Amino acid sequence: MTFAALSLLLVAMLVLSYNNLEKLKDELKLFNGDTLKTQLEVNSLSGKLAAITALEKTYIITGNTNERALYDEQAASFTTQVEKLQEKFSRSNNELKHLETILAYYTTYTNTANSAMAIRETEGLSAAKEYVSRGAGQKAMTNVNTQINYMKNALNEKSSKKLVTLENSTTLSELIFFILTLLAIIVLSITGFLLFRSIKRNTARIQAAIDDMANNGGDLTQRIHISTRDEFAQIGQSTNSLIESIADLVGNIDTLAHDVAANGAQLKTSAAQSADIIQSIAQSSNVISESSENTIINMNAAAQKMEMLHSAATHLSNDTNDMKNSADAMIQAANEGYASVQNAANMMMEIEETIANTTGTVQKLGDRSSQITSIIQTITEIADQTNLLALNASIEAARAGEAGKGFSVVADEVRNLAESSQQAANEVATMIHAIQREIHTIIEQNETGVTKVIQGVNLTNTTTSSLDIIVAQTNETLMIIDDMAQKIETFENHSEHVTQSFIEVNIIAEENAMQAEENAQSAEEGARSVDAIYDAVENLSTQSSALQKMIAAFKIS
């Protein structure tokens, strides 16, 4: 969210700078185009008026018709130019009033001049000079020049105001650009600091929790506490869920191991009882003819005991299957935890990619600022050229003498404007260079953020290794449980065989009490089976104890 706001701020800076530059460019075009052109047209009125006066005097002196034709052409051109200026200043009452006054005095002058030239044609040079000496035409000409000068001064004042407006616009643009740049730097600094602190704090918490678990010999009561709502919080929650699942599975295995130990003790007791019964059967076989009924009773009791033993073995087999299922579930949970941690690592890599994209965007901003620098260089060159042209115009105005004074003032203002534009362009170039340095700083800070993200990925890899160890230990537990299941199955087979032997002995005792020797052999076979059962139960008890010791290494409460 913060990076989006920063990007919007930078885009706003670029758009605002571009708009201000375009606006300044349009104002300069307007000033250099319409304003200067209008001033040149007004200044040219004085020159044309001087030319008309000279042609009038030349015609009066020489009487040359060519001079009269040139006079008529220049007089009409002057009137046309004034009318065009009236159209341009149709919305400017002050300038329009001056132009109307100029045209009125000019009409008076042309009427006087036409009368003088008509006298020259009809009455001769002396009469024309006498008419001109009355001064009516000269007075009108003086009034025309006065009004032209008034208009020049008004236009110069407007040009000065426009220059001031341009300078104010440039100053405002610089101020806004500086404020936005400062705001972007502040936001970027705060964002970088908060991101660095969050990554460092959360990785330290996760690492401390995992180290405590490993150093305390499998302490499954440890939990990871992260208060943020970012990817580290998801990693912490997934790891806590994995630890809780493993703790539940270890607790179930511990319960099943105690049940196996209890059932093993019961089996040992039953096996001892069966051994005593079989011993009794062996002794009874010597006197079977005397106590066949007691033998049948004892065999029935032995069969019942074997049924109980078989039932206990079946229950133990079911418990063993439950233990195996629990171990399988624990392996599945560990694998799911491995996948969760792997997903977290992928998220960290996505964060790294996002920061890399941000770096690319900032780099593009740097490229844009370089383009702006090129544009500013072009503006500087234009200002230099304008300054040179203004200097040439001043020289030409100086050559023109009195008629070129107004144009000289305009040339000086243009040169001052060019120098101001050049200075402003240099200041903007300095600010652009400062922005480029800040962009370089942003790129370095993003690289630091990528380094911290890589540290987080390494931490998730450490967590993955710990999960691999847990899965390996669980597989060892599963192998022990499989071995227990095989031995219990062997035990069930033996108990079933012993039960069948008891049934056969009972049948033989009922059919023929004389078969004492065969009964004795069956009793010996039963004794061997009971010994095998006792050995199996002893082995099962040993394995149950080993499993309990292994589970005791885990702390679950």
Short mmCIF file of N, CA and C in Angstrom, two decimals, residues 310-320:
data_model
loop_
_atom_site.label_atom_id
_atom_site.label_comp_id
_atom_site.label_asym_id
_atom_site.label_seq_id
_atom_site.Cartn_x
_atom_site.Cartn_y
_atom_site.Cartn_z
N HIS A 310 -5.75 -65.11 23.40
CA HIS A 310 -5.96 -64.77 21.99
C HIS A 310 -6.70 -63.43 21.85
N SER A 311 -7.70 -63.24 22.76
CA SER A 311 -8.45 -61.97 22.74
C SER A 311 -7.53 -60.79 23.06
N ALA A 312 -6.67 -61.00 24.08
CA ALA A 312 -5.72 -59.92 24.42
C ALA A 312 -4.77 -59.64 23.26
N ALA A 313 -4.35 -60.73 22.58
CA ALA A 313 -3.46 -60.54 21.43
C ALA A 313 -4.16 -59.78 20.32
N THR A 314 -5.45 -60.12 20.11
CA THR A 314 -6.22 -59.39 19.08
C THR A 314 -6.33 -57.91 19.44
N HIS A 315 -6.63 -57.64 20.72
CA HIS A 315 -6.73 -56.24 21.16
C HIS A 315 -5.40 -55.50 20.98
N LEU A 316 -4.32 -56.23 21.33
CA LEU A 316 -2.99 -55.63 21.15
C LEU A 316 -2.70 -55.37 19.68
N SER A 317 -3.15 -56.30 18.81
CA SER A 317 -2.94 -56.10 17.38
C SER A 317 -3.70 -54.87 16.89
N ASN A 318 -4.93 -54.72 17.40
CA ASN A 318 -5.71 -53.52 17.01
C ASN A 318 -5.03 -52.24 17.49
N ASP A 319 -4.52 -52.30 18.75
CA ASP A 319 -3.81 -51.11 19.26
C ASP A 319 -2.59 -50.79 18.41
N THR A 320 -1.90 -51.87 18.01
CA THR A 320 -0.71 -51.66 17.17
C THR A 320 -1.08 -51.03 15.84
#
